[in-house]
DNA sequence: GCCCAGGCACTCA
DNA sequence: TGAGTGCCTGGG
């Protein structure tokens, strides 16, 4: 492996997204939201990203967003650039001042289109974990079982492993890797996906309800994880992942009391409509920034 | 030492 | 349908 930065592919400019296209695309806002765990900010503010296509270095400045790497990849698909975020933001902003403020603060936040298998494993791992810990565990799994993706500044990076690469990994091994009680879930996920008990390709053409039920056949995949997979792995904006934070925020902003599960779901369907998924991300980041929902409701 | 973290499975009413 | 509890592990 060539660690000489002069010849390093991550010094090789492969694409520039012009600044006039960046009104609704911020690399930092997108990469640092909780949909993505495989990027690293360097001292010069460029960001190393490992995604389903390979290893890249990206940097945003006044001239635009520059992408460095060995091969060009479909960054338009990855950054969801064919969706009209401006229109979505306009529609959602009109709903209420909270949502409007949330959007102003996160104007460049987009939903990345990532690999479904990676999303399944990552969000199983994420249960009761903080982002920093999720990153460490995902990194560990990739280093041990994924293909080498390259190196930069003497740090090696690896692709997220494929289901086939994880076939022999059982619960005992996952436990040794500190995956805790999620270990049997991870083993079950790989088994069901390799045997097509859960068909990841077929999910693309299923209805939202059917796709969700398909994913929830995997042990350890409940409503929240399934919705994250559908949103970040399949671009399904009907998915609205409800975690403890979102539950508290929605309760705080739109209800006087803690809503029941049904009340919350009915409200979300009705209020955010077809853009539930992205609305969830705006609200989540908004609440995280303002530390809303920090106090647990007393019911 | 204790509590909690961006859930889920399981049990019980 | 909802409330309660255990589960691995690491950090504050």
mmCIF file of C-alpha atoms (C1' of nucleotides) in Angstrom:
data_model
loop_
_atom_site.group_PDB
_atom_site.id
_atom_site.type_symbol
_atom_site.label_atom_id
_atom_site.label_comp_id
_atom_site.label_asym_id
_atom_site.label_seq_id
_atom_site.Cartn_x
_atom_site.Cartn_y
_atom_site.Cartn_z
ATOM 1 C CA UNK A 1 0.000 0.000 0.000
ATOM 2 C CA UNK A 2 1.344 3.372 -0.940
ATOM 3 C CA UNK A 3 1.467 5.762 1.986
ATOM 4 C CA UNK A 4 3.308 8.451 0.086
ATOM 5 C CA UNK A 5 0.841 11.306 0.001
ATOM 6 C CA UNK A 6 2.236 12.613 -3.298
ATOM 7 C CA UNK A 7 0.874 9.559 -5.020
ATOM 8 C CA UNK A 8 -2.019 8.968 -2.719
ATOM 9 C CA UNK A 9 -5.397 8.688 -4.477
ATOM 10 C CA UNK A 10 -6.848 10.907 -1.758
ATOM 11 C CA UNK A 11 -4.835 13.785 -3.255
ATOM 12 C CA UNK A 12 -6.441 13.086 -6.619
ATOM 13 C CA UNK A 13 -9.326 15.443 -7.376
ATOM 14 C CA UNK A 14 -12.157 13.541 -9.044
ATOM 15 C CA UNK A 15 -15.110 15.909 -8.770
ATOM 16 C CA UNK A 16 -16.160 19.368 -7.664
ATOM 17 C CA UNK A 17 -19.722 20.215 -6.754
ATOM 18 C CA UNK A 18 -20.011 23.920 -7.575
ATOM 19 C CA UNK A 19 -20.897 26.258 -4.732
ATOM 20 C CA UNK A 20 -24.175 27.336 -6.351
ATOM 21 C CA UNK A 21 -25.412 23.775 -5.869
ATOM 22 C CA UNK A 22 -24.523 23.771 -2.199
ATOM 23 C CA UNK A 23 -27.339 25.918 -0.841
ATOM 24 C CA UNK A 24 -28.947 22.730 0.422
ATOM 25 C CA UNK A 25 -25.913 20.535 0.840
ATOM 26 C CA UNK A 26 -23.534 20.949 3.724
ATOM 27 C CA UNK A 27 -20.915 18.260 4.097
ATOM 28 C CA UNK A 28 -20.401 18.913 7.786
ATOM 29 C CA UNK A 29 -24.097 19.013 8.658
ATOM 30 C CA UNK A 30 -24.777 15.861 6.695
ATOM 31 C CA UNK A 31 -21.794 13.814 7.825
ATOM 32 C CA UNK A 32 -22.100 14.772 11.463
ATOM 33 C CA UNK A 33 -25.766 13.959 11.773
ATOM 34 C CA UNK A 34 -26.604 10.592 13.245
ATOM 35 C CA UNK A 35 -27.155 8.835 9.930
ATOM 36 C CA UNK A 36 -23.503 8.213 9.216
ATOM 37 C CA UNK A 37 -20.699 6.801 11.346
ATOM 38 C CA UNK A 38 -17.796 6.371 8.970
ATOM 39 C CA UNK A 39 -16.260 9.784 8.469
ATOM 40 C CA UNK A 40 -13.433 11.532 10.192
ATOM 41 C CA UNK A 41 -12.562 15.218 10.248
ATOM 42 C CA UNK A 42 -8.874 15.978 9.635
ATOM 43 C CA UNK A 43 -6.829 18.922 10.904
ATOM 44 C CA UNK A 44 -7.245 20.823 7.619
ATOM 45 C CA UNK A 45 -11.060 20.443 7.905
ATOM 46 C CA UNK A 46 -11.256 17.973 5.078
ATOM 47 C CA UNK A 47 -13.307 14.896 5.853
ATOM 48 C CA UNK A 48 -12.343 11.300 5.194
ATOM 49 C CA UNK A 49 -15.381 9.263 4.178
ATOM 50 C CA UNK A 50 -15.674 5.511 3.756
ATOM 51 C CA UNK A 51 -18.881 4.629 1.955
ATOM 52 C CA UNK A 52 -20.228 1.777 -0.194
ATOM 53 C CA UNK A 53 -18.191 3.059 -3.142
ATOM 54 C CA UNK A 54 -14.784 3.329 -1.488
ATOM 55 C CA UNK A 55 -12.512 5.702 0.374
ATOM 56 C CA UNK A 56 -12.713 9.442 -0.301
ATOM 57 C CA UNK A 57 -11.560 12.751 1.046
ATOM 58 C CA UNK A 58 -13.932 15.690 0.766
ATOM 59 C CA UNK A 59 -13.470 19.348 1.417
ATOM 60 C CA UNK A 60 -15.931 22.189 1.318
ATOM 61 C CA UNK A 61 -14.842 25.790 0.787
ATOM 62 C CA UNK A 62 -15.987 28.913 -1.048
ATOM 63 C CA UNK A 63 -15.326 27.358 -4.448
ATOM 64 C CA UNK A 64 -17.467 24.317 -3.746
ATOM 65 C CA UNK A 65 -17.255 20.779 -2.484
ATOM 66 C CA UNK A 66 -14.152 18.967 -3.739
ATOM 67 C CA UNK A 67 -14.002 15.185 -3.769
ATOM 68 C CA UNK A 68 -10.687 13.323 -3.876
ATOM 69 C CA UNK A 69 -10.229 9.629 -4.492
ATOM 70 C CA UNK A 70 -9.158 6.899 -6.840
ATOM 71 C CA UNK A 71 -12.356 6.523 -8.855
ATOM 72 C CA UNK A 72 -15.325 8.717 -9.534
ATOM 73 C CA UNK A 73 -18.453 7.462 -7.797
ATOM 74 C CA UNK A 74 -22.118 8.319 -8.064
ATOM 75 C CA UNK A 75 -22.023 11.217 -5.641
ATOM 76 C CA UNK A 76 -25.322 12.549 -6.946
ATOM 77 C CA UNK A 77 -27.033 9.386 -5.749
ATOM 78 C CA UNK A 78 -25.032 9.295 -2.531
ATOM 79 C CA UNK A 79 -25.922 12.882 -1.599
ATOM 80 C CA UNK A 80 -29.500 12.442 -2.798
ATOM 81 C CA UNK A 81 -29.010 15.349 -5.194
ATOM 82 C CA UNK A 82 -31.942 14.599 -7.431
ATOM 83 C CA UNK A 83 -34.446 15.341 -4.708
ATOM 84 C CA UNK A 84 -35.741 18.889 -4.411
ATOM 85 C CA UNK A 85 -34.748 19.809 -0.859
ATOM 86 C CA UNK A 86 -35.584 23.460 -1.431
ATOM 87 C CA UNK A 87 -39.193 22.638 -2.084
ATOM 88 C CA UNK A 88 -39.375 20.195 0.822
ATOM 89 C CA UNK A 89 -37.895 22.806 3.146
ATOM 90 C CA UNK A 90 -40.379 25.414 1.977
ATOM 91 C CA UNK A 91 -43.321 23.128 2.608
ATOM 92 C CA UNK A 92 -42.104 22.072 6.041
ATOM 93 C CA UNK A 93 -41.077 25.594 7.073
ATOM 94 C CA UNK A 94 -44.647 26.776 6.691
ATOM 95 C CA UNK A 95 -45.872 24.255 9.266
ATOM 96 C CA UNK A 96 -44.710 26.021 12.413
ATOM 97 C CA UNK A 97 -41.916 28.217 13.837
ATOM 98 C CA UNK A 98 -40.075 25.298 15.470
ATOM 99 C CA UNK A 99 -39.741 23.422 12.235
ATOM 100 C CA UNK A 100 -38.812 26.611 10.432
ATOM 101 C CA UNK A 101 -36.029 27.308 12.940
ATOM 102 C CA UNK A 102 -34.879 23.697 12.761
ATOM 103 C CA UNK A 103 -34.593 23.970 8.979
ATOM 104 C CA UNK A 104 -32.757 27.302 9.062
ATOM 105 C CA UNK A 105 -30.188 25.745 11.389
ATOM 106 C CA UNK A 106 -29.830 22.620 9.250
ATOM 107 C CA UNK A 107 -30.382 23.896 5.724
ATOM 108 C CA UNK A 108 -27.606 21.727 4.299
ATOM 109 C CA UNK A 109 -28.572 18.505 6.009
ATOM 110 C CA UNK A 110 -29.412 15.795 3.502
ATOM 111 C CA UNK A 111 -30.358 12.160 3.761
ATOM 112 C CA UNK A 112 -27.450 10.094 2.470
ATOM 113 C CA UNK A 113 -28.206 7.073 0.339
ATOM 114 C CA UNK A 114 -26.095 4.393 1.971
ATOM 115 C CA UNK A 115 -25.755 0.628 1.770
ATOM 116 C CA UNK A 116 -28.758 -1.203 3.271
ATOM 117 C CA UNK A 117 -26.747 -4.045 4.820
ATOM 118 C CA UNK A 118 -24.367 -1.616 6.471
ATOM 119 C CA UNK A 119 -27.344 0.319 7.810
ATOM 120 C CA UNK A 120 -28.906 -2.819 9.286
ATOM 121 C CA UNK A 121 -25.756 -3.827 11.134
ATOM 122 C CA UNK A 122 -24.893 -0.280 12.179
ATOM 123 C CA UNK A 123 -28.305 0.501 13.624
ATOM 124 C CA UNK A 124 -28.481 -2.834 15.435
ATOM 125 C CA UNK A 125 -25.166 -1.870 17.004
ATOM 126 C CA UNK A 126 -26.476 1.614 17.803
ATOM 127 C CA UNK A 127 -28.993 0.416 20.381
ATOM 128 C CA UNK A 128 -28.307 2.125 23.701
ATOM 129 C CA UNK A 129 -25.011 3.460 22.445
ATOM 130 C CA UNK A 130 -23.612 6.932 21.993
ATOM 131 C CA UNK A 131 -22.385 8.007 18.561
ATOM 132 C CA UNK A 132 -18.719 7.896 19.585
ATOM 133 C CA UNK A 133 -19.116 4.294 20.745
ATOM 134 C CA UNK A 134 -21.057 3.282 17.636
ATOM 135 C CA UNK A 135 -18.217 4.614 15.495
ATOM 136 C CA UNK A 136 -15.628 2.562 17.361
ATOM 137 C CA UNK A 137 -17.610 -0.667 17.054
ATOM 138 C CA UNK A 138 -18.382 -0.198 13.344
ATOM 139 C CA UNK A 139 -14.733 0.633 12.709
ATOM 140 C CA UNK A 140 -13.610 -2.485 14.564
ATOM 141 C CA UNK A 141 -15.887 -4.727 12.522
ATOM 142 C CA UNK A 142 -14.708 -3.141 9.261
ATOM 143 C CA UNK A 143 -11.015 -3.456 10.094
ATOM 144 C CA UNK A 144 -11.352 -7.120 10.951
ATOM 145 C CA UNK A 145 -13.607 -8.304 8.131
ATOM 146 C CA UNK A 146 -13.888 -5.654 5.425
ATOM 147 C CA UNK A 147 -11.619 -5.185 2.413
ATOM 148 C CA UNK A 148 -8.806 -2.677 2.665
ATOM 149 C CA UNK A 149 -9.967 0.614 1.169
ATOM 150 C CA UNK A 150 -6.685 2.523 1.253
ATOM 151 C CA UNK A 151 -4.726 4.730 3.586
ATOM 152 C CA UNK A 152 -4.151 8.385 4.230
ATOM 153 C CA UNK A 153 -1.644 10.059 6.544
ATOM 154 C CA UNK A 154 -0.541 6.636 7.717
ATOM 155 C CA UNK A 155 -4.010 5.559 8.774
ATOM 156 C CA UNK A 156 -5.541 2.537 7.034
ATOM 157 C CA UNK A 157 -9.241 2.439 6.188
ATOM 158 C CA UNK A 158 -11.475 -0.533 5.455
ATOM 159 C CA UNK A 159 -14.769 -1.057 3.695
ATOM 160 C CA UNK A 160 -17.754 -2.205 5.723
ATOM 161 C CA UNK A 161 -17.828 -6.017 5.344
ATOM 162 C CA UNK A 162 -20.299 -7.726 3.047
ATOM 163 C CA UNK A 163 -22.783 -10.310 4.410
ATOM 164 C CA UNK A 164 -20.644 -13.024 2.812
ATOM 165 C CA UNK A 165 -17.573 -11.826 4.683
ATOM 166 C CA UNK A 166 -19.437 -12.137 7.970
ATOM 167 C CA UNK A 167 -20.945 -15.596 7.479
ATOM 168 C CA UNK A 168 -18.552 -17.358 9.856
ATOM 169 C CA UNK A 169 -18.761 -14.741 12.571
ATOM 170 C CA UNK A 170 -20.905 -16.014 15.426
ATOM 171 C CA UNK A 171 -22.306 -14.609 18.642
ATOM 172 C CA UNK A 172 -19.207 -15.547 20.640
ATOM 173 C CA UNK A 173 -16.963 -13.557 18.304
ATOM 174 C CA UNK A 174 -19.250 -10.534 18.306
ATOM 175 C CA UNK A 175 -19.231 -10.634 22.087
ATOM 176 C CA UNK A 176 -15.447 -10.672 22.075
ATOM 177 C CA UNK A 177 -15.662 -7.567 19.871
ATOM 178 C CA UNK A 178 -17.737 -5.935 22.659
ATOM 179 C CA UNK A 179 -21.029 -5.926 20.793
ATOM 180 C CA UNK A 180 -22.722 -7.026 23.988
ATOM 181 C CA UNK A 181 -26.305 -8.269 23.924
ATOM 182 C CA UNK A 182 -26.575 -7.183 20.280
ATOM 183 C CA UNK A 183 -24.249 -10.044 19.310
ATOM 184 C CA UNK A 184 -26.983 -12.594 18.650
ATOM 185 C CA UNK A 185 -28.899 -9.984 16.657
ATOM 186 C CA UNK A 186 -25.904 -9.389 14.373
ATOM 187 C CA UNK A 187 -25.441 -13.102 13.791
ATOM 188 C CA UNK A 188 -29.137 -13.491 13.009
ATOM 189 C CA UNK A 189 -29.083 -10.552 10.571
ATOM 190 C CA UNK A 190 -26.215 -11.976 8.520
ATOM 191 C CA UNK A 191 -27.808 -15.454 8.421
ATOM 192 C CA UNK A 192 -31.189 -14.206 7.282
ATOM 193 C CA UNK A 193 -29.702 -11.942 4.637
ATOM 194 C CA UNK A 194 -27.302 -14.509 3.171
ATOM 195 C CA UNK A 195 -30.064 -17.132 2.977
ATOM 196 C CA UNK A 196 -32.460 -14.546 1.457
ATOM 197 C CA UNK A 197 -34.885 -15.129 4.320
ATOM 198 C CA UNK A 198 -34.794 -11.355 4.308
ATOM 199 C CA UNK A 199 -34.362 -10.212 0.731
ATOM 200 C CA UNK A 200 -32.580 -6.856 0.664
ATOM 201 C CA UNK A 201 -32.962 -6.410 -3.092
ATOM 202 C CA UNK A 202 -36.682 -7.149 -3.047
ATOM 203 C CA UNK A 203 -37.311 -4.547 -0.351
ATOM 204 C CA UNK A 204 -36.709 -1.787 -2.905
ATOM 205 C CA UNK A 205 -39.966 -2.531 -4.670
ATOM 206 C CA UNK A 206 -42.082 -3.296 -1.592
ATOM 207 C CA UNK A 207 -44.612 -0.987 0.016
ATOM 208 C CA UNK A 208 -43.358 0.809 3.103
ATOM 209 C CA UNK A 209 -45.348 -1.415 5.462
ATOM 210 C CA UNK A 210 -44.232 -4.612 3.768
ATOM 211 C CA UNK A 211 -40.601 -3.511 3.630
ATOM 212 C CA UNK A 212 -40.658 -2.690 7.316
ATOM 213 C CA UNK A 213 -42.173 -6.051 8.215
ATOM 214 C CA UNK A 214 -39.552 -7.779 6.089
ATOM 215 C CA UNK A 215 -36.739 -6.072 7.994
ATOM 216 C CA UNK A 216 -38.345 -6.738 11.368
ATOM 217 C CA UNK A 217 -38.002 -10.484 10.812
ATOM 218 C CA UNK A 218 -34.428 -9.972 11.947
ATOM 219 C CA UNK A 219 -33.939 -10.307 15.682
ATOM 220 C CA UNK A 220 -33.021 -6.992 17.227
ATOM 221 C CA UNK A 221 -34.627 -5.026 14.411
ATOM 222 C CA UNK A 222 -37.654 -3.220 15.803
ATOM 223 C CA UNK A 223 -39.576 -0.225 14.524
ATOM 224 C CA UNK A 224 -36.812 2.300 15.064
ATOM 225 C CA UNK A 225 -33.990 0.338 13.460
ATOM 226 C CA UNK A 226 -36.211 -0.689 10.525
ATOM 227 C CA UNK A 227 -37.144 2.939 9.915
ATOM 228 C CA UNK A 228 -33.500 4.013 10.001
ATOM 229 C CA UNK A 229 -32.637 1.346 7.426
ATOM 230 C CA UNK A 230 -35.518 2.387 5.178
ATOM 231 C CA UNK A 231 -34.626 6.061 5.405
ATOM 232 C CA UNK A 232 -30.832 5.940 5.135
ATOM 233 C CA UNK A 233 -30.454 2.746 3.113
ATOM 234 C CA UNK A 234 -33.457 2.903 0.809
ATOM 235 C CA UNK A 235 -34.309 6.615 0.652
ATOM 236 C CA UNK A 236 -37.832 6.041 1.913
ATOM 237 C CA UNK A 237 -38.979 9.381 3.273
ATOM 238 C CA UNK A 238 -42.149 7.804 4.697
ATOM 239 C CA UNK A 239 -39.968 6.306 7.402
ATOM 240 C CA UNK A 240 -39.921 8.268 10.645
ATOM 241 C CA UNK A 241 -37.536 6.727 13.162
ATOM 242 C CA UNK A 242 -38.844 7.304 16.679
ATOM 243 C CA UNK A 243 -36.194 7.118 19.358
ATOM 244 C CA UNK A 244 -36.371 8.397 22.916
ATOM 245 C CA UNK A 245 -35.212 11.848 21.836
ATOM 246 C CA UNK A 246 -37.747 12.290 19.076
ATOM 247 C CA UNK A 247 -40.437 11.041 21.414
ATOM 248 C CA UNK A 248 -39.526 13.700 23.975
ATOM 249 C CA UNK A 249 -39.132 16.482 21.399
ATOM 250 C CA UNK A 250 -42.464 15.825 19.714
ATOM 251 C CA UNK A 251 -44.060 15.625 23.139
ATOM 252 C CA UNK A 252 -42.491 18.914 24.158
ATOM 253 C CA UNK A 253 -43.228 20.836 20.953
ATOM 254 C CA UNK A 254 -46.592 19.478 19.902
ATOM 255 C CA UNK A 255 -48.277 17.888 22.927
ATOM 256 C CA UNK A 256 -48.854 19.007 26.498
ATOM 257 C CA UNK A 257 -48.185 15.522 27.736
ATOM 258 C CA UNK A 258 -46.233 12.519 26.647
ATOM 259 C CA UNK A 259 -48.145 11.158 23.647
ATOM 260 C CA UNK A 260 -49.017 7.483 23.417
ATOM 261 C CA UNK A 261 -47.447 5.554 20.591
ATOM 262 C CA UNK A 262 -50.603 5.783 18.535
ATOM 263 C CA UNK A 263 -51.087 9.495 19.191
ATOM 264 C CA UNK A 264 -47.524 10.172 18.106
ATOM 265 C CA UNK A 265 -47.783 8.073 14.942
ATOM 266 C CA UNK A 266 -51.112 9.604 13.928
ATOM 267 C CA UNK A 267 -49.783 13.093 14.491
ATOM 268 C CA UNK A 268 -46.593 12.467 12.503
ATOM 269 C CA UNK A 269 -48.467 10.923 9.556
ATOM 270 C CA UNK A 270 -50.909 13.766 9.395
ATOM 271 C CA UNK A 271 -48.569 16.660 10.114
ATOM 272 C CA UNK A 272 -45.356 15.887 8.251
ATOM 273 C CA UNK A 273 -46.959 13.911 5.442
ATOM 274 C CA UNK A 274 -44.681 12.587 2.745
ATOM 275 C CA UNK A 275 -41.603 14.265 4.229
ATOM 276 C CA UNK A 276 -41.653 12.629 7.637
ATOM 277 C CA UNK A 277 -38.144 11.250 7.319
ATOM 278 C CA UNK A 278 -36.358 14.478 6.613
ATOM 279 C CA UNK A 279 -38.520 16.354 9.127
ATOM 280 C CA UNK A 280 -37.315 13.902 11.748
ATOM 281 C CA UNK A 281 -33.696 14.694 10.957
ATOM 282 C CA UNK A 282 -34.232 18.457 11.148
ATOM 283 C CA UNK A 283 -36.014 18.142 14.468
ATOM 284 C CA UNK A 284 -33.498 15.751 15.900
ATOM 285 C CA UNK A 285 -30.533 17.988 15.111
ATOM 286 C CA UNK A 286 -32.447 21.060 16.267
ATOM 287 C CA UNK A 287 -33.209 19.450 19.579
ATOM 288 C CA UNK A 288 -29.689 18.171 19.952
ATOM 289 C CA UNK A 289 -28.279 21.655 19.378
ATOM 290 C CA UNK A 290 -30.684 23.388 21.727
ATOM 291 C CA UNK A 291 -30.660 20.517 24.215
ATOM 292 C CA UNK A 292 -34.424 20.258 23.949
ATOM 293 C CA UNK A 293 -35.937 17.136 25.391
ATOM 294 C CA UNK A 294 -33.118 16.903 27.851
ATOM 295 C CA UNK A 295 -35.477 16.525 30.730
ATOM 296 C CA UNK A 296 -37.522 13.402 30.679
ATOM 297 C CA UNK A 297 -41.253 14.046 30.730
ATOM 298 C CA UNK A 298 -43.006 13.124 33.920
ATOM 299 C CA UNK A 299 -45.912 11.681 31.881
ATOM 300 C "C1'" DG B 1 -20.428 2.346 42.998
ATOM 301 C "C1'" DC B 2 -24.296 4.223 40.298
ATOM 302 C "C1'" DC B 3 -26.707 5.817 36.382
ATOM 303 C "C1'" DC B 4 -27.558 6.174 31.691
ATOM 304 C "C1'" DA B 5 -26.987 5.856 26.608
ATOM 305 C "C1'" DG B 6 -30.392 7.794 19.533
ATOM 306 C "C1'" DG B 7 -33.790 -0.306 21.465
ATOM 307 C "C1'" DC B 8 -35.517 -4.741 21.544
ATOM 308 C "C1'" DA B 9 -37.518 -9.045 23.315
ATOM 309 C "C1'" DC B 10 -40.192 -10.862 26.510
ATOM 310 C "C1'" DT B 11 -43.688 -11.017 30.176
ATOM 311 C "C1'" DC B 12 -47.764 -9.689 32.343
ATOM 312 C "C1'" DA B 13 -52.015 -7.210 33.020
ATOM 313 C "C1'" DT C 1 -52.056 -1.585 24.109
ATOM 314 C "C1'" DG C 2 -49.052 -0.337 27.442
ATOM 315 C "C1'" DA C 3 -45.888 -0.746 31.386
ATOM 316 C "C1'" DG C 4 -41.938 -3.047 33.373
ATOM 317 C "C1'" DT C 5 -37.522 -5.377 33.139
ATOM 318 C "C1'" DG C 6 -33.114 -7.425 31.632
ATOM 319 C "C1'" DC C 7 -29.519 -7.081 28.453
ATOM 320 C "C1'" DC C 8 -23.514 -5.767 27.290
ATOM 321 C "C1'" DT C 9 -20.454 -2.119 27.737
ATOM 322 C "C1'" DG C 10 -18.191 2.276 28.504
ATOM 323 C "C1'" DG C 11 -18.173 6.881 30.235
ATOM 324 C "C1'" DG C 12 -19.462 10.642 33.405
#
